Amino acid sequence: MDLVALEKQLRSLQTDAATRVAAVASTAELDELGSSLLGKRGAITEILRGIGALPTEDRPKIGVVANEVRAAIDAFVRDRRVALSAGELRDRIERERVDVTTPGPAPRLGSLHPIPETIAAISEIMSTFGFVVAEGQEIEDDVTNFQLLNIPEDHPSRDLWDTLYLKEPGRLLRTHTSPGQIRTMQAGGPPIRVILPGRCFRYEAVDASHGFEFHQVEGLLVDRSATLADLKGILDELAKGLFGVAARTRFRPGYYPFTEPSVAVDVSWPGSKDGWMTILGAGMVHPVVLENGGIDPETHQGFAFGLGVERIAMLRHGIPDLRAFLENDLRFLAGFR
Amino acid sequence: MRIPLSWLREFTDVQLSAERLADALTLRGLEVRGVERWGANWNKMVVGELLEVGPHPRADRLQLTKVRIGAGPILNIVCGARNIAAGQRIPVALVGAAMPDGRTIERAEKMGVASEGMLCSGQELDATDDGDGILILDPSAPVGAPLVDYLGEDVIDVDVKPNRGDLLSILGLAREVGAITGAPVNYLSRPLKEGGDAVGANLALRVDDESLAPHVVLRLIDGVKVAASPDRVQMRLKAAGMRSVSNVVDATNYIMLEIGKPTHAFDRAKVGGTIHIRRAKKGETLETLDHEVRNLDTTDLVVADERTALALAGVMGGAGSEVSTSTTSVIIESAIFAPTSVRRTAQRHSLRSEASHRFERGQERRLAAVGADQVAALLTEWAGGQVRSGRLMSGVDHVPVATLSFRPSRVRSVLGVTIPDEEQIALLASIGIAEDPTADLAKIAVTPKRSVSAEKGSVRAVRVPSWRSDLEIEVDLAEEVARLYGYQNIPTTIPSADLPAHRPSPTLLRDRVRRLLADRGLHEVVTHALVSATQAELWSEPTSLVTGSLAAAEGTAGGDSIVLQNPLSADHDRLRQSLLPSLLDRVDANLRYGAISGAIFEVGRGYGSIKGTPSEWTRLAIVVWGDREVGAPGASATKWSLDELKRLLAQVAHLVGERPTYGAPVDSAVLHPGVNAAISGDRVAGLLGELHPASPKWREEPRIFIAEVAVAGLRSGRVETSRVSLPPTTPPVQRDLALLIPAATTVGEVVAVARTTVVRATEIELFDLFAGAPLAPGERSAGIRFTFQPTATGVDDEAISAELADFEIAVLRACGARIRGVAAQ
């Protein structure tokens, strides 16, 4: 093998490579071809094996040619790779293209029930005024549910609560969350700021606005100086928290045996249907109740309030019938996000 | 209490419209439930004047009339009533008028004569109970005026609270109205003419127990003629919501509504020589006016004569001594009865009457005589007769005037508003609570049982009006001052920051669990705590399921079912012990509503009586059915399964740092014996499973899975703060073991052995489970992956291998399981 023959071989490899590289259809084939031409065991290396037969002075010359050919083939491959990649990327994109406008599989969306959520909303508003949440027992006794709340046996005010009694004498299902006032006061002295939410029971026929099981939230504040004016302030904030800052409140005298003076609170807000809606009952804790809770009414005073959770939820969500809450139709519940 | 305004105006001048008056009363604490225009349904009815009344040419029982109705044409109206004459003014229903009974008046031919309207009886107008004749109006009635303008009446309906029995009367309301308007209140007193024999000539009064009947007054009236009451009286009673009976009975009801004093009229001829007020005898019966025969109890107080009980005192009269058209002589009984006694009797006999309602709320002592006299005066006005001289009386006719001391400064501090002493006194005076400058001021009643002393200069005293027995203690006056001052005039303040110590909310964890489940696609429900016997029998949580500190914190389940004494219905006659029956009931409902897939949960209570002590426990119940997730278009849906439910429970358990452990199935009629497991743990315990195929709630499709667990902190709110160590910078090492598990062994047993022997593993999970050929029947191959976190000194391969070797020996010994292969990653 002489210099000329070798050079010719290399040049013809270059020409041949140009054709073959141009003919390659994928980057994978190109990789294969590239290494078959340029790799350690590739065509160039193969040709250069004949270099040993050359005279020493010719060897650098053929080295220059080999490098030229290598660089040329490398350039063919690189250029071809650029061209191929762009095409392949285009192909991939086209291949993977989908109709992105499909609505997507519907998720199963859960919901939180409006009754616990309304209780949570009330607790959250009241917590900003330092009220903490506590929960009492639903099975009560006559003494705590009535007598200690200044509702003696055989008193006509008992007509305000139709009671479900247990077979066991003296035991009943609490008719309101108010016995929690007594239990809270007995458990620890003032200052007290507590919210007592929970389920209550009454002997009551079911209709759109009544049920024999319902929920109340009781609030109790006892310290040395709480006044009726403070009661108005706190409950005005509560109403605004529940019905928006534009809500207005109206306070008027009410009657509960365990508060005096007693208060009924009406609220009106932009979008409320019928003007003033009564949302809660409240009042200054009756001195007899303070005493029954172990607190001296000469040194401490406070206020309490109670509201019907179902009623608040109905007003807030525009629900016309309270029975929906216990019906638990998933289509109804799905509305509560 | 329904108050016709014309009646109220007899007691005080009212210039306000009914609506303005209603608002003013409501703001004073006398809540007006509604304002009604009584007679508003008299459309196309006017006052007419009879110009001519003549015979009908073809019908003897009909008359032809010509009626003037103001400016319009004269109407020819055929009428069947006989009580009409020319010149009278009468109600005319014009053509097109809709009668209260639903009829519409049309132009009609009556025996050949056209009739252009109808003359109305009181009954046809629903104004009186007289259906026999036309309602003859006063000659001054304005001809042509709409009838509602002339006879109509504004009626306000006041919700009288139990402490204000004095407001169950027109007079009582008039006092409140007077305080609002400043107009004086007239105490009507009808003159009474007495004569003839003394009342006691052949009638005696005997009262056994003055504590039950402290004061009784009897009047006797002879020569009465029982008939219907005057039309205006009937109309007034109707407007006030009472039925007209007869002039005698109406007189008692009229006075009851007017001054709040119930009285009772007996037919003298049906009563013996003595009115005896006593307790009923054992076995005694009484037929009350509603014609129910009542079995009396010895605690019932009765009005009797020598022979028999005549009336349930304060509740209802008896049929045997009822006033009838043949009555000529009437005994009026006007008594003060003990409120508690009347209340108990009314309750025992489920017999609430207008009278018992008022007696229960207490009666002003002096009204006994006033009531008897006023009824006698009205009765003779309407029914004629002669009132016998004098009254038969027992007991004391008045009680001493009570005085009440109060500290105006205390009123200010309770209300949080500066109302000067003199203004407080003036406000109280406006409602008849006058200052008593002579009273001994030393004692202030803080509660009915406790008085405190106060410095002389800081105290004022008032006389409590006889009708205000609700005013007993100082704060009662504070409420009066606030009420009269106007709640709207009290400022709105925020209480000073006298704050209690912080306590974490008991709903902290509960709310996290609720949110987690809602985020996983479950709907929260709130279901009945009261269930039926059938539901309760479906499933109740055994005491053994949740134990130890978890039971102490979340409540111990079990015990006997708690049953109501007075249930509303058998569907809700006892408290549930488990939440699941209530939830399954809601699954039924939702399947009916078409929800073929769904997932619901409730955090709620179970109830039981454990050795006579009621217990309430808090649990999380979950019921899932059908598809868990909708599949992508073209792909199939993920269905709810035991594993999917376990995945959910693991997420809940993670919130309290627990990994649920599933043990042997529990024995239950509601749970599939082969597809349920007890969950045990310190922080999560309970059960899960599929519904029992024999359960009435079971379905082939969709399959229903349920769980009920106690979770530490769900009730108590106590959430432990977790301790966390920093992870090493190198990745964990894993070792996979394949085990052959014999038929009798559960995966749970194998994993339990792994947990006790391979203590270095931070995670032990089952990643593969396989049964079938080439394995022997019942045999299973389980792939268990152990994860080891490197320590500071790196991975201790030797120690790990030693533990795994221990496991291999232990699992073979304990479970008969052999290792098939090991792989390291």
mmCIF file with all atom_site columns, N, CA and C in Angstrom, chain A residues 239-261:
data_model
loop_
_atom_site.group_PDB
_atom_site.id
_atom_site.type_symbol
_atom_site.label_atom_id
_atom_site.label_alt_id
_atom_site.label_comp_id
_atom_site.label_asym_id
_atom_site.label_entity_id
_atom_site.label_seq_id
_atom_site.pdbx_PDB_ins_code
_atom_site.Cartn_x
_atom_site.Cartn_y
_atom_site.Cartn_z
_atom_site.occupancy
_atom_site.B_iso_or_equiv
_atom_site.pdbx_formal_charge
_atom_site.auth_seq_id
_atom_site.auth_comp_id
_atom_site.auth_asym_id
_atom_site.auth_atom_id
_atom_site.pdbx_PDB_model_num
ATOM 1  N N  . ALA A 1 239 ? -72.741 38.671 64.336 1.00 0.00 ? 239 ALA A N  1
ATOM 2  C CA . ALA A 1 239 ? -73.691 38.787 63.219 1.00 0.00 ? 239 ALA A CA 1
ATOM 3  C C  . ALA A 1 239 ? -72.974 39.245 61.959 1.00 0.00 ? 239 ALA A C  1
ATOM 4  N N  . LYS A 1 240 ? -72.056 40.195 62.120 1.00 0.00 ? 240 LYS A N  1
ATOM 5  C CA . LYS A 1 240 ? -71.313 40.684 60.953 1.00 0.00 ? 240 LYS A CA 1
ATOM 6  C C  . LYS A 1 240 ? -70.408 39.591 60.402 1.00 0.00 ? 240 LYS A C  1
ATOM 7  N N  . GLY A 1 241 ? -69.837 38.797 61.296 1.00 0.00 ? 241 GLY A N  1
ATOM 8  C CA . GLY A 1 241 ? -68.993 37.691 60.857 1.00 0.00 ? 241 GLY A CA 1
ATOM 9  C C  . GLY A 1 241 ? -69.785 36.663 60.067 1.00 0.00 ? 241 GLY A C  1
ATOM 10 N N  . LEU A 1 242 ? -71.011 36.445 60.474 1.00 0.00 ? 242 LEU A N  1
ATOM 11 C CA . LEU A 1 242 ? -71.819 35.413 59.820 1.00 0.00 ? 242 LEU A CA 1
ATOM 12 C C  . LEU A 1 242 ? -72.528 35.928 58.572 1.00 0.00 ? 242 LEU A C  1
ATOM 13 N N  . PHE A 1 243 ? -72.928 37.179 58.591 1.00 0.00 ? 243 PHE A N  1
ATOM 14 C CA . PHE A 1 243 ? -73.782 37.675 57.498 1.00 0.00 ? 243 PHE A CA 1
ATOM 15 C C  . PHE A 1 243 ? -73.148 38.841 56.734 1.00 0.00 ? 243 PHE A C  1
ATOM 16 N N  . GLY A 1 244 ? -71.870 39.102 56.989 1.00 0.00 ? 244 GLY A N  1
ATOM 17 C CA . GLY A 1 244 ? -71.186 40.144 56.242 1.00 0.00 ? 244 GLY A CA 1
ATOM 18 C C  . GLY A 1 244 ? -71.125 41.442 57.020 1.00 0.00 ? 244 GLY A C  1
ATOM 19 N N  . VAL A 1 245 ? -70.125 42.243 56.702 1.00 0.00 ? 245 VAL A N  1
ATOM 20 C CA . VAL A 1 245 ? -69.901 43.467 57.480 1.00 0.00 ? 245 VAL A CA 1
ATOM 21 C C  . VAL A 1 245 ? -71.039 44.453 57.307 1.00 0.00 ? 245 VAL A C  1
ATOM 22 N N  . ALA A 1 246 ? -71.841 44.292 56.262 1.00 0.00 ? 246 ALA A N  1
ATOM 23 C CA . ALA A 1 246 ? -72.951 45.226 56.069 1.00 0.00 ? 246 ALA A CA 1
ATOM 24 C C  . ALA A 1 246 ? -74.172 44.832 56.898 1.00 0.00 ? 246 ALA A C  1
ATOM 25 N N  . ALA A 1 247 ? -74.094 43.696 57.603 1.00 0.00 ? 247 ALA A N  1
ATOM 26 C CA . ALA A 1 247 ? -75.242 43.241 58.400 1.00 0.00 ? 247 ALA A CA 1
ATOM 27 C C  . ALA A 1 247 ? -75.511 44.226 59.541 1.00 0.00 ? 247 ALA A C  1
ATOM 28 N N  . ARG A 1 248 ? -76.810 44.391 59.834 1.00 0.00 ? 248 ARG A N  1
ATOM 29 C CA . ARG A 1 248 ? -77.193 45.247 60.953 1.00 0.00 ? 248 ARG A CA 1
ATOM 30 C C  . ARG A 1 248 ? -77.914 44.392 61.990 1.00 0.00 ? 248 ARG A C  1
ATOM 31 N N  . THR A 1 249 ? -77.775 44.764 63.248 1.00 0.00 ? 249 THR A N  1
ATOM 32 C CA . THR A 1 249 ? -78.434 43.991 64.302 1.00 0.00 ? 249 THR A CA 1
ATOM 33 C C  . THR A 1 249 ? -79.455 44.858 65.014 1.00 0.00 ? 249 THR A C  1
ATOM 34 N N  . ARG A 1 250 ? -80.475 44.179 65.550 1.00 0.00 ? 250 ARG A N  1
ATOM 35 C CA . ARG A 1 250 ? -81.481 44.861 66.362 1.00 0.00 ? 250 ARG A CA 1
ATOM 36 C C  . ARG A 1 250 ? -81.621 44.077 67.654 1.00 0.00 ? 250 ARG A C  1
ATOM 37 N N  . PHE A 1 251 ? -81.475 44.753 68.759 1.00 0.00 ? 251 PHE A N  1
ATOM 38 C CA . PHE A 1 251 ? -81.560 44.098 70.068 1.00 0.00 ? 251 PHE A CA 1
ATOM 39 C C  . PHE A 1 251 ? -82.876 44.503 70.715 1.00 0.00 ? 251 PHE A C  1
ATOM 40 N N  . ARG A 1 252 ? -83.600 43.518 71.199 1.00 0.00 ? 252 ARG A N  1
ATOM 41 C CA . ARG A 1 252 ? -84.862 43.825 71.875 1.00 0.00 ? 252 ARG A CA 1
ATOM 42 C C  . ARG A 1 252 ? -85.034 42.887 73.051 1.00 0.00 ? 252 ARG A C  1
ATOM 43 N N  . PRO A 1 253 ? -85.885 43.263 73.994 1.00 0.00 ? 253 PRO A N  1
ATOM 44 C CA . PRO A 1 253 ? -86.033 42.412 75.181 1.00 0.00 ? 253 PRO A CA 1
ATOM 45 C C  . PRO A 1 253 ? -86.613 41.045 74.809 1.00 0.00 ? 253 PRO A C  1
ATOM 46 N N  . GLY A 1 254 ? -86.105 40.020 75.448 1.00 0.00 ? 254 GLY A N  1
ATOM 47 C CA . GLY A 1 254 ? -86.620 38.668 75.262 1.00 0.00 ? 254 GLY A CA 1
ATOM 48 C C  . GLY A 1 254 ? -86.898 38.072 76.632 1.00 0.00 ? 254 GLY A C  1
ATOM 49 N N  . TYR A 1 255 ? -87.137 36.795 76.651 1.00 0.00 ? 255 TYR A N  1
ATOM 50 C CA . TYR A 1 255 ? -87.318 36.156 77.959 1.00 0.00 ? 255 TYR A CA 1
ATOM 51 C C  . TYR A 1 255 ? -86.691 34.784 77.988 1.00 0.00 ? 255 TYR A C  1
ATOM 52 N N  . TYR A 1 256 ? -85.763 34.591 78.895 1.00 0.00 ? 256 TYR A N  1
ATOM 53 C CA . TYR A 1 256 ? -85.226 33.277 79.234 1.00 0.00 ? 256 TYR A CA 1
ATOM 54 C C  . TYR A 1 256 ? -85.063 33.259 80.737 1.00 0.00 ? 256 TYR A C  1
ATOM 55 N N  . PRO A 1 257 ? -85.398 32.152 81.377 1.00 0.00 ? 257 PRO A N  1
ATOM 56 C CA . PRO A 1 257 ? -85.303 32.141 82.843 1.00 0.00 ? 257 PRO A CA 1
ATOM 57 C C  . PRO A 1 257 ? -83.864 32.278 83.336 1.00 0.00 ? 257 PRO A C  1
ATOM 58 N N  . PHE A 1 258 ? -82.888 31.925 82.484 1.00 0.00 ? 258 PHE A N  1
ATOM 59 C CA . PHE A 1 258 ? -81.501 31.907 82.960 1.00 0.00 ? 258 PHE A CA 1
ATOM 60 C C  . PHE A 1 258 ? -80.723 33.158 82.613 1.00 0.00 ? 258 PHE A C  1
ATOM 61 N N  . THR A 1 259 ? -81.386 34.151 82.031 1.00 0.00 ? 259 THR A N  1
ATOM 62 C CA . THR A 1 259 ? -80.717 35.430 81.801 1.00 0.00 ? 259 THR A CA 1
ATOM 63 C C  . THR A 1 259 ? -81.628 36.564 82.239 1.00 0.00 ? 259 THR A C  1
ATOM 64 N N  . GLU A 1 260 ? -81.019 37.657 82.658 1.00 0.00 ? 260 GLU A N  1
ATOM 65 C CA . GLU A 1 260 ? -81.775 38.860 82.977 1.00 0.00 ? 260 GLU A CA 1
ATOM 66 C C  . GLU A 1 260 ? -80.810 40.028 83.074 1.00 0.00 ? 260 GLU A C  1
ATOM 67 N N  . PRO A 1 261 ? -80.997 41.090 82.318 1.00 0.00 ? 261 PRO A N  1
ATOM 68 C CA . PRO A 1 261 ? -82.007 41.225 81.273 1.00 0.00 ? 261 PRO A CA 1
ATOM 69 C C  . PRO A 1 261 ? -81.772 40.233 80.138 1.00 0.00 ? 261 PRO A C  1
#
